[in-house]
Coordinates of C-alpha atoms and ligand atoms in Angstrom, one line a residue:
Chain A
X1 CA -30.6 11.7 -15.9
X2 CA -28.7 9.9 -13.1
X3 CA -27.9 12.2 -10.2
X4 CA -24.6 11.1 -8.6
X5 CA -23.1 12.7 -5.6
X6 CA -21.5 16.0 -6.4
X7 CA -20.3 19.2 -4.8
X8 CA -23.3 21.2 -3.4
X9 CA -24.5 24.1 -5.5
X10 CA -23.6 27.3 -3.9
X11 CA -24.1 29.3 -7.0
X12 CA -27.7 28.4 -8.1
X13 CA -28.3 32.1 -8.7
X14 CA -25.3 32.6 -11.0
X15 CA -26.4 34.7 -14.0
X16 CA -24.2 32.8 -16.5
X17 CA -23.3 29.1 -16.8
X18 CA -20.3 30.0 -18.9
X19 CA -18.6 33.4 -19.2
X20 CA -15.5 33.8 -21.3
X21 CA -13.7 37.1 -21.2
X22 CA -10.9 38.1 -23.6
X23 CA -9.9 34.5 -24.2
X24 CA -7.0 34.0 -26.6
X25 CA -4.9 31.0 -27.5
X26 CA -1.8 31.0 -29.5
X27 CA 0.1 28.0 -30.9
X28 CA 3.5 29.5 -31.5
X29 CA 2.9 32.2 -34.2
X30 CA -0.6 30.9 -34.9
X31 CA -3.4 32.8 -33.2
X32 CA -6.1 30.0 -32.9
X33 CA -8.3 32.2 -30.7
X34 CA -8.3 36.0 -30.4
X35 CA -10.2 37.9 -27.7
X36 CA -13.2 35.7 -27.4
X37 CA -15.9 36.9 -25.1
X38 CA -19.0 34.7 -24.7
X39 CA -21.9 34.3 -22.3
X40 CA -24.1 31.3 -22.0
X41 CA -27.1 31.3 -19.6
X42 CA -27.9 28.3 -17.4
X43 CA -30.0 25.9 -19.4
X44 CA -29.3 27.7 -22.6
X45 CA -28.6 25.7 -25.8
X46 CA -26.0 27.4 -27.9
X47 CA -24.7 26.4 -31.4
X48 CA -21.3 27.4 -32.5
X49 CA -20.8 27.5 -36.3
X50 CA -17.6 28.2 -38.2
X51 CA -15.5 27.0 -41.0
X52 CA -12.7 24.4 -40.6
X53 CA -9.9 25.8 -38.5
X54 CA -12.1 28.6 -37.1
X55 CA -10.9 27.7 -33.6
X56 CA -14.1 26.0 -32.3
X57 CA -12.4 22.9 -30.9
X58 CA -9.6 25.0 -29.5
X59 CA -12.3 27.1 -27.7
X60 CA -13.6 23.9 -26.1
X61 CA -10.2 22.8 -25.1
X62 CA -9.6 26.1 -23.3
X63 CA -12.9 25.9 -21.5
X64 CA -12.4 22.3 -20.3
X65 CA -8.8 22.7 -19.4
X66 CA -7.4 20.2 -21.9
X67 CA -4.9 23.0 -22.4
X68 CA -4.7 26.5 -20.9
X69 CA -5.6 29.7 -22.7
X70 CA -2.8 32.1 -23.4
X71 CA -4.9 35.0 -22.1
X72 CA -8.4 35.7 -20.7
X73 CA -10.7 34.1 -18.1
X74 CA -13.2 31.3 -17.9
X75 CA -16.0 31.5 -15.4
X76 CA -18.3 28.6 -14.8
X77 CA -21.5 29.4 -12.8
X78 CA -19.8 32.5 -11.5
X79 CA -16.6 30.7 -10.4
X80 CA -13.3 31.6 -12.0
X81 CA -12.0 28.2 -13.3
X82 CA -9.3 29.5 -15.6
X83 CA -6.5 27.9 -13.5
X84 CA -8.3 24.7 -12.6
X85 CA -7.1 21.3 -13.8
X86 CA -9.5 19.6 -16.2
X87 CA -10.8 17.1 -13.7
X88 CA -11.7 19.9 -11.2
X89 CA -13.9 21.6 -13.9
X90 CA -15.6 18.3 -14.7
X91 CA -16.4 17.7 -11.1
X92 CA -18.2 21.1 -11.0
X93 CA -20.6 19.9 -13.7
X94 CA -18.9 20.7 -16.9
X95 CA -18.8 18.0 -19.6
X96 CA -17.5 17.6 -23.1
X97 CA -17.4 15.2 -26.1
X98 CA -14.6 15.0 -28.5
X99 CA -14.7 15.6 -32.3
X100 CA -12.6 12.5 -32.8
X101 CA -14.0 9.9 -30.5
X102 CA -11.8 9.4 -27.4
X103 CA -13.0 6.2 -25.9
X104 CA -11.6 3.2 -24.1
X105 CA -11.4 0.7 -27.0
X106 CA -10.2 -2.3 -25.0
X107 CA -13.2 -1.9 -22.5
X108 CA -16.9 -2.7 -23.0
X109 CA -19.6 -0.1 -23.5
X110 CA -20.7 -0.7 -20.0
X111 CA -17.2 -0.2 -18.6
X112 CA -16.8 3.0 -20.5
X113 CA -20.0 4.5 -19.1
X114 CA -19.4 3.1 -15.7
X115 CA -16.0 4.8 -15.6
X116 CA -17.6 8.1 -16.6
X117 CA -20.2 7.8 -13.8
X118 CA -17.5 6.9 -11.3
X119 CA -15.4 9.8 -12.4
X120 CA -17.9 12.4 -11.1
X121 CA -18.8 10.6 -7.9
X122 CA -17.1 9.4 -4.8
X123 CA -15.1 6.1 -4.6
X124 CA -12.8 6.7 -7.5
X125 CA -10.1 4.9 -5.6
X126 CA -12.4 2.1 -4.3
X127 CA -10.8 -1.4 -4.3
X128 CA -14.1 -3.2 -3.8
X129 CA -15.0 -5.2 -6.9
X130 CA -17.8 -4.0 -9.2
X131 CA -21.1 -5.4 -8.4
X132 CA -24.7 -5.3 -9.8
X133 CA -25.8 -3.7 -6.5
X134 CA -23.6 -0.7 -7.0
X135 CA -26.0 2.3 -7.7
X136 CA -23.6 3.5 -10.4
X137 CA -24.3 0.2 -12.3
X138 CA -27.9 1.4 -12.6
X139 CA -26.8 4.9 -13.5
X140 CA -24.6 3.5 -16.2
X141 CA -27.3 1.3 -17.6
X142 CA -29.7 4.2 -17.7
X143 CA -27.3 6.2 -19.7
X144 CA -26.7 3.3 -22.1
X145 CA -30.5 3.2 -22.7
X146 CA -30.7 6.9 -23.2
X147 CA -28.2 6.7 -26.1
X148 CA -29.8 3.5 -27.5
X149 CA -26.8 1.3 -26.9
X150 CA -28.5 -1.4 -24.8
X151 CA -27.9 -4.1 -27.4
X152 CA -24.2 -3.6 -27.4
X153 CA -23.9 -3.0 -23.6
X154 CA -21.2 -5.8 -23.2
X155 CA -19.5 -5.4 -26.5
X156 CA -15.9 -4.1 -26.6
X157 CA -15.9 -0.5 -28.0
X158 CA -13.6 -1.6 -30.8
X159 CA -16.5 -3.7 -32.2
X160 CA -18.9 -0.8 -32.4
X161 CA -20.0 1.0 -35.6
X162 CA -18.9 4.6 -36.1
X163 CA -22.4 5.8 -35.3
X164 CA -22.5 3.8 -32.1
X165 CA -19.1 5.2 -31.0
X166 CA -20.5 8.7 -31.5
X167 CA -23.5 7.8 -29.3
X168 CA -21.1 6.5 -26.6
X169 CA -19.2 9.7 -26.7
X170 CA -22.5 11.4 -25.7
X171 CA -23.3 8.9 -23.0
X172 CA -19.9 9.7 -21.4
X173 CA -20.7 13.4 -21.3
X174 CA -24.1 12.8 -19.7
X175 CA -22.7 11.0 -16.7
X176 CA -23.4 12.3 -13.2
X177 CA -25.1 15.6 -12.9
X178 CA -23.9 17.8 -15.8
X179 CA -24.8 21.4 -15.8
X180 CA -23.3 22.4 -19.1
X181 CA -22.1 20.1 -21.9
X182 CA -19.8 20.9 -24.8
X183 CA -20.6 18.8 -27.8
X184 CA -17.9 18.9 -30.5
X185 CA -19.6 18.0 -33.8
X186 CA -21.6 15.0 -32.5
X187 CA -23.5 14.8 -35.8
X188 CA -20.4 14.6 -38.1
X189 CA -20.3 11.4 -40.2
X190 CA -23.7 10.2 -39.0
X191 CA -26.4 8.8 -41.3
X192 CA -29.7 10.8 -41.6
X193 CA -31.4 8.3 -39.3
X194 CA -28.6 8.6 -36.7
X195 CA -28.8 12.3 -37.0
X196 CA -32.5 12.2 -36.2
X197 CA -31.8 10.0 -33.2
X198 CA -29.1 12.5 -32.0
X199 CA -31.5 15.4 -32.3
X200 CA -34.1 13.5 -30.3
X201 CA -31.6 12.7 -27.6
X202 CA -30.6 16.4 -27.4
X203 CA -34.3 17.3 -27.3
X204 CA -35.1 14.9 -24.4
X205 CA -32.3 16.4 -22.2
X206 CA -33.7 18.0 -19.1
X207 CA -34.2 21.7 -19.3
X208 CA -31.7 22.7 -16.6
X209 CA -28.8 21.1 -18.6
X210 CA -27.4 23.6 -21.0
X211 CA -25.1 22.8 -23.9
X212 CA -22.9 24.3 -26.5
X213 CA -22.8 22.4 -29.7
X214 CA -20.4 22.7 -32.5
X215 CA -22.1 21.8 -35.7
X216 CA -21.3 22.3 -39.4
X217 CA -24.7 21.4 -40.7
X218 CA -26.7 24.6 -40.5
X219 CA -30.1 22.8 -40.4
X220 CA -29.1 20.6 -37.4
X221 CA -27.5 23.5 -35.6
X222 CA -30.5 25.8 -36.0
X223 CA -32.9 23.1 -34.9
X224 CA -31.2 22.2 -31.6
X225 CA -30.2 25.7 -30.4
X226 CA -31.7 28.8 -28.8
X227 CA -28.8 31.0 -29.9
X228 CA -26.1 30.8 -32.4
X229 CA -22.5 32.0 -32.4
X230 CA -20.5 32.2 -35.6
X231 CA -16.8 32.0 -35.5
X232 CA -14.3 32.9 -38.1
X233 CA -10.5 32.9 -38.0
X234 CA -10.4 32.6 -34.2
X235 CA -12.8 35.4 -33.5
X236 CA -16.5 35.7 -32.8
X237 CA -18.0 36.9 -36.0
X238 CA -21.7 37.1 -35.2
X239 CA -24.1 36.1 -32.5
X240 CA -27.9 36.0 -32.6
X241 CA -31.1 34.0 -32.7
X242 CA -31.2 31.1 -35.2
X243 CA -33.4 32.7 -37.7
X244 CA -31.5 36.0 -37.6
X245 CA -28.3 34.1 -38.3
X246 CA -29.8 32.1 -41.0
X247 CA -31.0 35.2 -42.9
X248 CA -27.8 37.2 -42.3
X249 CA -26.2 38.0 -45.6
X250 CA -22.7 38.1 -44.2
X251 CA -23.2 34.6 -42.7
X252 CA -24.6 33.3 -45.9
X253 CA -21.7 34.7 -47.9
X254 CA -19.2 33.2 -45.5
X255 CA -20.9 29.8 -45.5
X256 CA -21.3 29.5 -49.2
X257 CA -17.8 30.9 -49.7
X258 CA -16.1 28.4 -47.4
X259 CA -17.5 25.5 -49.4
X260 CA -19.8 23.9 -46.8
X261 CA -23.0 22.2 -47.9
Chain B
X1 CA 3.7 -0.8 -25.3
X2 CA 0.6 0.4 -27.2
X3 CA -0.5 -2.9 -28.8
X4 CA 0.4 -4.9 -25.8
X5 CA -1.7 -2.9 -23.3
X6 CA -4.9 -3.8 -25.0
X7 CA -4.9 -7.3 -23.7
X8 CA -4.1 -6.3 -20.2
X9 CA -7.6 -5.9 -18.8
X10 CA -9.5 -9.1 -18.2
X11 CA -12.9 -7.8 -19.3
X12 CA -15.4 -10.2 -17.7
X13 CA -17.1 -9.5 -14.4
X14 CA -15.1 -10.6 -11.4
X15 CA -15.9 -13.9 -9.8
X16 CA -14.0 -17.1 -9.0
X17 CA -15.0 -18.7 -12.4
X18 CA -13.0 -16.0 -14.1
X19 CA -9.9 -17.6 -12.8
X20 CA -9.1 -20.2 -15.5
X21 CA -9.2 -23.9 -14.8
X22 CA -5.5 -24.3 -15.3
X23 CA -4.8 -21.9 -12.4
X24 CA -6.8 -24.1 -10.1
X25 CA -4.8 -27.1 -11.2
X26 CA -1.7 -25.2 -10.5
X27 CA -3.0 -24.1 -7.0
X28 CA -3.5 -27.8 -6.0
X29 CA -0.2 -28.8 -7.4
X30 CA 1.6 -26.0 -5.5
X31 CA -0.1 -27.1 -2.3
X32 CA 1.3 -30.6 -2.8
X33 CA 4.8 -29.6 -3.8
X34 CA 6.4 -30.3 -0.4
X35 CA 5.2 -33.9 -0.6
X36 CA 7.4 -34.7 -3.5
X37 CA 10.3 -32.3 -3.5
X38 CA 13.4 -31.7 -1.4
X39 CA 13.9 -28.9 1.0
X40 CA 16.3 -27.3 -1.5
X41 CA 13.7 -27.1 -4.2
X42 CA 11.1 -25.8 -1.8
X43 CA 13.3 -23.1 -0.4
X44 CA 15.8 -22.2 -3.1
X45 CA 13.6 -22.7 -6.1
X46 CA 10.0 -22.0 -5.2
X47 CA 10.5 -19.8 -2.2
X48 CA 12.9 -17.5 -4.1
X49 CA 10.6 -17.6 -7.2
X50 CA 7.6 -16.5 -5.2
X51 CA 9.5 -13.6 -3.7
X52 CA 10.9 -12.4 -7.0
X53 CA 7.5 -13.0 -8.5
X54 CA 5.9 -10.7 -6.0
X55 CA 8.4 -8.0 -6.6
X56 CA 7.8 -8.4 -10.4
X57 CA 4.1 -8.4 -9.8
X58 CA 4.4 -5.0 -8.2
X59 CA 6.0 -3.9 -11.5
X60 CA 3.3 -5.7 -13.5
X61 CA 0.5 -3.7 -11.7
X62 CA 2.3 -0.4 -12.5
X63 CA 3.3 -1.3 -16.0
X64 CA 0.4 -3.6 -17.1
X65 CA -2.5 -1.8 -15.5
X66 CA -1.0 1.6 -15.3
X67 CA 1.4 1.9 -18.3
X68 CA 4.3 2.9 -16.0
X69 CA 7.5 0.9 -16.2
X70 CA 9.0 1.5 -12.8
X71 CA 12.5 0.1 -12.1
X72 CA 12.3 1.1 -8.4
X73 CA 10.5 -2.1 -7.2
X74 CA 13.6 -4.0 -6.3
X75 CA 14.9 -1.0 -4.4
X76 CA 11.6 -0.7 -2.5
X77 CA 11.8 -4.4 -1.5
X78 CA 15.4 -3.9 -0.4
X79 CA 14.4 -0.8 1.6
X80 CA 11.8 -3.0 3.4
X81 CA 14.5 -5.6 3.9
X82 CA 16.7 -3.0 5.5
X83 CA 13.9 -1.8 7.7
X84 CA 13.4 -5.4 9.0
X85 CA 17.1 -5.6 9.8
X86 CA 17.3 -2.2 11.4
X87 CA 14.0 -2.1 13.4
X88 CA 14.1 -5.8 14.2
X89 CA 17.0 -7.9 15.3
X90 CA 20.2 -8.7 13.4
X91 CA 23.8 -9.7 14.1
X92 CA 24.7 -6.0 13.8
X93 CA 23.5 -5.3 17.3
X94 CA 25.0 -1.7 17.4
X95 CA 22.5 -0.6 14.8
X96 CA 19.5 -2.9 15.1
X97 CA 16.7 -1.8 17.5
X98 CA 15.5 -5.4 18.0
X99 CA 11.9 -4.2 18.2
X100 CA 9.1 -6.9 18.1
X101 CA 8.8 -8.4 14.6
X102 CA 5.2 -7.1 13.9
X103 CA 6.4 -3.6 14.4
X104 CA 9.4 -4.1 12.2
X105 CA 7.3 -5.7 9.5
X106 CA 4.7 -2.9 9.4
X107 CA 7.4 -0.3 9.3
X108 CA 9.1 -2.2 6.5
X109 CA 6.0 -2.3 4.4
X110 CA 5.4 1.4 5.1
X111 CA 8.9 2.3 4.0
X112 CA 8.5 0.3 0.8
X113 CA 5.3 2.2 0.1
X114 CA 7.2 5.5 0.9
X115 CA 10.0 4.6 -1.5
X116 CA 7.5 3.8 -4.3
X117 CA 5.4 6.9 -3.7
X118 CA 8.3 9.3 -3.6
X119 CA 9.7 7.7 -6.8
X120 CA 6.2 7.8 -8.3
X121 CA 5.9 11.5 -7.5
X122 CA 9.1 12.1 -9.4
X123 CA 8.2 9.8 -12.3
X124 CA 4.4 10.2 -13.0
X125 CA 4.8 13.3 -15.1
X126 CA 7.2 11.5 -17.4
X127 CA 6.5 8.8 -19.9
X128 CA 8.1 5.7 -21.4
X129 CA 11.9 5.7 -21.4
X130 CA 12.0 8.8 -19.0
X131 CA 10.0 6.9 -16.4
X132 CA 12.5 4.0 -16.7
X133 CA 15.5 6.4 -16.4
X134 CA 14.2 8.3 -13.4
X135 CA 13.3 5.2 -11.5
X136 CA 16.6 3.6 -12.4
X137 CA 18.4 6.7 -11.2
X138 CA 16.6 6.5 -7.9
X139 CA 17.5 2.8 -7.6
X140 CA 21.2 3.5 -8.2
X141 CA 21.2 6.4 -5.8
X142 CA 19.8 4.1 -3.1
X143 CA 22.5 1.5 -4.0
X144 CA 25.4 3.9 -3.7
X145 CA 24.0 5.6 -0.6
X146 CA 23.5 2.4 1.3
X147 CA 27.0 1.3 0.3
X148 CA 28.6 4.5 1.7
X149 CA 26.4 5.0 4.8
X150 CA 27.6 3.1 7.8
X151 CA 25.6 4.7 10.6
X152 CA 22.2 3.5 9.4
X153 CA 22.8 1.0 6.6
X154 CA 26.1 -0.5 7.8
X155 CA 27.8 0.2 4.4
X156 CA 29.1 -2.4 2.1
X157 CA 28.5 -5.4 4.4
X158 CA 24.9 -4.5 5.3
X159 CA 23.2 -6.7 7.8
X160 CA 23.2 -10.5 8.5
X161 CA 21.7 -12.8 11.1
X162 CA 18.2 -11.5 10.4
X163 CA 16.0 -14.3 11.7
X164 CA 12.3 -14.7 10.9
X165 CA 10.1 -14.9 14.1
X166 CA 9.1 -18.1 15.8
X167 CA 5.3 -18.0 15.5
X168 CA 3.1 -20.9 16.5
X169 CA 6.3 -22.7 17.4
X170 CA 7.3 -22.9 13.8
X171 CA 10.7 -21.9 12.5
X172 CA 9.6 -20.0 9.4
X173 CA 12.8 -20.3 7.5
X174 CA 12.8 -24.0 7.6
X175 CA 12.2 -25.1 4.0
X176 CA 8.6 -26.4 4.2
X177 CA 7.2 -23.6 6.5
X178 CA 9.0 -21.0 4.4
X179 CA 7.6 -22.6 1.2
X180 CA 4.0 -22.3 2.5
X181 CA 4.6 -18.8 3.9
X182 CA 5.9 -17.5 0.5
X183 CA 3.2 -19.4 -1.4
X184 CA 0.5 -17.8 0.8
X185 CA 1.9 -14.3 0.3
X186 CA 2.4 -14.8 -3.4
X187 CA -1.1 -16.3 -3.9
X188 CA -2.7 -13.5 -1.9
X189 CA -0.9 -10.8 -4.0
X190 CA -1.7 -12.7 -7.2
X191 CA -5.5 -12.9 -6.5
X192 CA -5.5 -9.3 -5.3
X193 CA -4.0 -8.2 -8.6
X194 CA -6.6 -10.2 -10.5
X195 CA -9.4 -8.8 -8.3
X196 CA -8.0 -5.2 -8.7
X197 CA -8.6 -5.2 -12.4
X198 CA -12.4 -5.2 -11.8
X199 CA -12.5 -2.6 -9.1
X200 CA -13.2 1.1 -9.7
X201 CA -9.6 1.9 -8.9
X202 CA -8.2 -0.8 -11.2
X203 CA -10.5 0.0 -14.0
X204 CA -9.7 3.7 -13.7
X205 CA -6.0 2.8 -13.7
X206 CA -6.4 1.0 -17.0
X207 CA -8.3 4.0 -18.3
X208 CA -5.4 6.3 -17.3
X209 CA -3.1 4.0 -19.1
X210 CA -5.1 4.0 -22.4
X211 CA -6.5 7.5 -22.4
X212 CA -5.4 9.9 -19.8
X213 CA -6.9 12.9 -21.5
X214 CA -10.4 11.4 -21.5
X215 CA -10.0 10.3 -17.9
X216 CA -9.3 13.9 -16.9
X217 CA -12.3 14.9 -19.0
X218 CA -14.4 12.5 -16.9
X219 CA -13.4 13.9 -13.6
X220 CA -10.4 11.7 -12.7
X221 CA -7.2 13.2 -11.2
X222 CA -4.9 11.2 -13.5
X223 CA -1.7 11.8 -11.5
X224 CA -3.4 10.9 -8.2
X225 CA -4.4 7.6 -9.7
X226 CA -0.9 6.9 -10.9
X227 CA 0.5 7.8 -7.5
X228 CA -2.0 5.5 -5.7
X229 CA -0.9 2.7 -8.0
X230 CA 2.7 3.2 -6.8
X231 CA 1.5 3.0 -3.2
X232 CA -0.3 -0.3 -4.0
X233 CA 2.7 -1.7 -5.7
X234 CA 4.8 -0.6 -2.7
X235 CA 2.7 -2.8 -0.4
X236 CA 3.4 -5.9 -2.5
X237 CA 7.2 -5.2 -2.9
X238 CA 7.3 -4.4 0.8
X239 CA 5.9 -7.8 1.8
X240 CA 8.3 -9.4 -0.7
X241 CA 11.2 -7.5 0.8
X242 CA 10.4 -8.8 4.3
X243 CA 10.3 -12.4 3.0
X244 CA 13.6 -11.8 1.1
X245 CA 15.5 -10.8 4.2
X246 CA 14.0 -13.6 6.2
X247 CA 15.0 -16.1 3.5
X248 CA 18.7 -15.2 3.3
X249 CA 19.0 -13.7 6.7
X250 CA 21.0 -10.9 5.2
X251 CA 20.6 -7.7 3.3
X252 CA 23.2 -5.5 1.7
X253 CA 23.6 -2.9 -1.0
X254 CA 24.0 -5.7 -3.6
X255 CA 20.5 -6.9 -2.9
X256 CA 19.3 -3.9 -5.0
X257 CA 22.3 -3.4 -7.2
X258 CA 21.7 -2.5 -10.9
X259 CA 21.8 -6.2 -11.8
X260 CA 18.9 -7.3 -9.6
X261 CA 17.0 -4.1 -10.5
X262 CA 17.2 -5.1 -14.2
X263 CA 16.5 -8.7 -13.4
X264 CA 13.0 -7.7 -12.1
X265 CA 12.2 -6.1 -15.4
X266 CA 13.6 -9.1 -17.3
X267 CA 11.5 -11.5 -15.2
X268 CA 8.3 -9.5 -15.7
X269 CA 8.8 -9.3 -19.5
X270 CA 9.8 -12.9 -19.8
X271 CA 6.7 -14.0 -17.9
X272 CA 4.3 -11.4 -19.4
X273 CA 4.0 -7.9 -18.2
X274 CA 0.2 -7.6 -18.9
X275 CA -1.3 -10.1 -16.5
X276 CA -0.7 -11.1 -12.9
X277 CA 0.4 -14.6 -13.5
X278 CA 3.2 -13.5 -15.8
X279 CA 5.7 -12.3 -13.1
X280 CA 5.5 -15.7 -11.3
X281 CA 6.0 -17.6 -14.5
X282 CA 9.0 -15.4 -15.3
X283 CA 10.4 -15.7 -11.8
X284 CA 10.3 -19.5 -11.9
X285 CA 12.0 -19.6 -15.3
X286 CA 14.7 -17.2 -14.0
X287 CA 15.3 -19.1 -10.8
X288 CA 15.5 -22.4 -12.5
X289 CA 17.9 -21.1 -15.1
X290 CA 19.9 -19.3 -12.5
X291 CA 20.1 -22.4 -10.2
X292 CA 20.8 -25.2 -12.7
X293 CA 22.4 -23.5 -15.7
X294 CA 25.5 -23.0 -13.5
X295 CA 25.9 -26.7 -12.9
X296 CA 25.1 -27.5 -16.5
X297 CA 27.5 -24.9 -17.9
X298 CA 30.4 -26.0 -15.6
X299 CA 29.7 -29.6 -16.4
X300 CA 30.1 -28.7 -20.0
X301 CA 33.4 -27.0 -19.1
X302 CA 32.0 -23.5 -19.7
X303 CA 32.1 -20.5 -17.6
X304 CA 29.3 -20.5 -15.0
X305 CA 28.9 -16.8 -15.5
X306 CA 27.4 -17.5 -18.9
X307 CA 24.1 -17.9 -17.0
X308 CA 23.6 -14.2 -17.7
X309 CA 24.1 -14.9 -21.4
X310 CA 21.4 -17.5 -21.2
X311 CA 18.9 -15.2 -19.4
X312 CA 19.8 -12.4 -21.9
X313 CA 19.1 -14.7 -24.8
X314 CA 15.8 -15.9 -23.3
X315 CA 14.9 -12.2 -22.8
X316 CA 15.8 -11.3 -26.4
X317 CA 13.9 -14.3 -27.9
X318 CA 10.8 -13.5 -25.8
X319 CA 10.8 -9.8 -26.6
X320 CA 11.3 -10.6 -30.3
X321 CA 8.7 -13.3 -30.6
X322 CA 6.1 -12.5 -27.9
X323 CA 5.8 -9.0 -26.5
X324 CA 3.4 -10.5 -24.0
X325 CA 6.0 -12.9 -22.6
X326 CA 5.5 -16.6 -21.9
X327 CA 1.8 -16.0 -21.3
X328 CA 1.5 -14.6 -24.7
X329 CA 3.2 -17.7 -26.2
X330 CA 0.8 -19.8 -24.1
X331 CA -2.2 -17.9 -25.5
X332 CA -1.0 -18.0 -29.1
X333 CA 0.2 -21.6 -29.5
X334 CA -1.4 -23.6 -26.8
X335 CA -4.8 -22.1 -26.0
X336 CA -5.4 -21.8 -29.7
X337 CA -5.6 -25.6 -29.9
X338 CA -8.9 -25.8 -28.1
X339 CA -10.3 -22.3 -28.0
X340 CA -12.4 -20.2 -30.4
X341 CA -10.1 -19.3 -33.2
X342 CA -11.9 -16.1 -33.9
X343 CA -10.5 -14.5 -30.7
X344 CA -7.1 -14.7 -32.2
X345 CA -7.3 -11.5 -34.2
X346 CA -8.5 -9.6 -31.1
X347 CA -5.7 -10.9 -28.9
X348 CA -2.7 -10.9 -31.3
Ligands
ATP401 N1 -2.7 21.4 -30.4 C1 -2.5 22.2 -31.5 N2 -1.2 22.6 -31.8 C2 -1.1 23.5 -32.8 N3 -2.0 24.0 -33.6 C3 -3.3 23.7 -33.3 C4 -3.6 22.8 -32.2 N4 -4.9 22.6 -32.2 C5 -5.4 23.3 -33.1 N5 -4.5 24.0 -33.8 C6 -4.7 25.0 -34.9 O1 -5.6 25.9 -34.4 C7 -6.5 26.3 -35.5 C8 -7.9 26.0 -35.0 O2 -8.1 24.7 -34.9 P1 -9.5 24.0 -34.3 O3 -9.3 22.6 -34.2 O4 -9.8 24.7 -33.1 O5 -10.5 24.4 -35.5 P2 -12.0 23.9 -35.6 O6 -12.8 25.2 -35.7 O7 -12.4 23.0 -34.5 O8 -12.0 23.2 -37.0 P3 -12.7 21.9 -37.5 O9 -14.1 22.4 -38.1 O10 -11.9 21.4 -38.6 O11 -12.9 21.0 -36.4 C9 -6.1 25.4 -36.7 O12 -5.4 26.2 -37.5 C10 -5.3 24.3 -36.1 O13 -4.4 23.9 -37.0
MG402 MG1 -13.0 21.1 -34.4

């Protein structure tokens, strides 16, 4: 993974990468999240499961600052980031992908990844033209290789297949020196082959990078995670090791009942 | 704006070959203009068009690259013009400080940047029509304030007798020197704007335009980028404002009345709001119409004021048929004749 210049780590010893306490989010009368408390250790891989509308994406939005929670606190490596703007959280090593791809369609794959690399390093306001000697050019190309998009490096994003756009989503989240990545349904809509590639990419990620992955497919979720959190109706419903969750009768009932396959 | 903005970013890597051949032809022709035109054409047509083109270019950078339609650019230029008159020398000796011209010019550009940044700070949290309204409100506030303030701005009459400096023994408001001075400034700002598109800042600005939420999720302070764009635009409108006051020798509230403010938007849209050449094309069309339609209309026994009707109609036609202005028309109907037809879909 490309290491770009980032704020020095003062909190290497932090016990938790992510610590949510009493997090709630209301949209008018709708309680999308209610009293969520969650702890993720550094380097941990956590899956979040839950039926449609359970509040998983909303949880991510509150963690990254896309919008503020109604109540509760978010700590990132020990630091209270509840009131931080989104970009300040990202600069501390938090990353995310979006459930519905949020890319720069008019730009090329390279430009997209380059922008992501630049966003978490110095020189965001530089008015010196891009050049092949720029170290971030190499960083971007490295990421493009990691997600297997080398062949479409210079193609506009609008020309990419759906699967390729999903890979690009991931590349954008890997830029710089991430410490915790939130993946919002990266496998949704992928072909079986693309799924296997995705699982391989996740498996190759360095150990010190933790992630939280939202995934509907139980098999994928269990194979890429150390721990699983189940959500239902905006609350945490169950948490445990993958095989515990898989065997849990309540989880099984809920999953079969909610019509997922 | 959504469909228009796609075309804004030239996507290739930056180098001189990215500047299309017809631009180089135009550059050579422009260098030769004084050999076959009158002083009137050099000064009143080209000089004026370059100045208006630069002010419009500052709008193009904000609107085309950044998605922010700012109507404060004419006001920023006028503020720079006032600064030249106030800090430099003018016929209104009671007010003017008569400081050396480099000081006055630097202060003028700084003031234009300040006007843009303050307006930007008020406008960046808004979008679309609200940005237009806020910046227009700032522009009209400036207009009424300068008209009523006599101690600093000399009220309704403003300043006259503002002379450009004698440098290298050249009188810079003689037609040919002035032509080359404005051409140089216009060309520099044009190439800068082209270059900017392929710098981290320019690329990020286009990212902010297309997808501010994702930009924030990649570590960018979206509002800081918008504000910086206003500052950059302020430099260009500032230089243009200095040239403007040197060209006419005077500056008054009417320089940045509502009419001229709207004219900048009209010029930019007529030329093409999404690429740096657009504002200059628009400015040339505007100046030619403005200069000659008066004669033509009076010769036909019509009211000279109908010029505004002509410009208005041109504006309407362009907006209706080509949201990307004259440049869009060029792309669609002329370039098509010899370029790969497959690109059409992507552009249109
Ligand atoms: N911006 C918003 N404004 C209003 N309501 C919202 C907003 N975002 C989400 N909601 C509502 O909050 C609830 C939780 O939505 P969320 O997107 O977090 O669910 P999810 O678990 O990600 O579901 P899915 O599996 O479909 O992605 C839903 O009822 C949704 O309609
Ligand atoms: Mg979701």
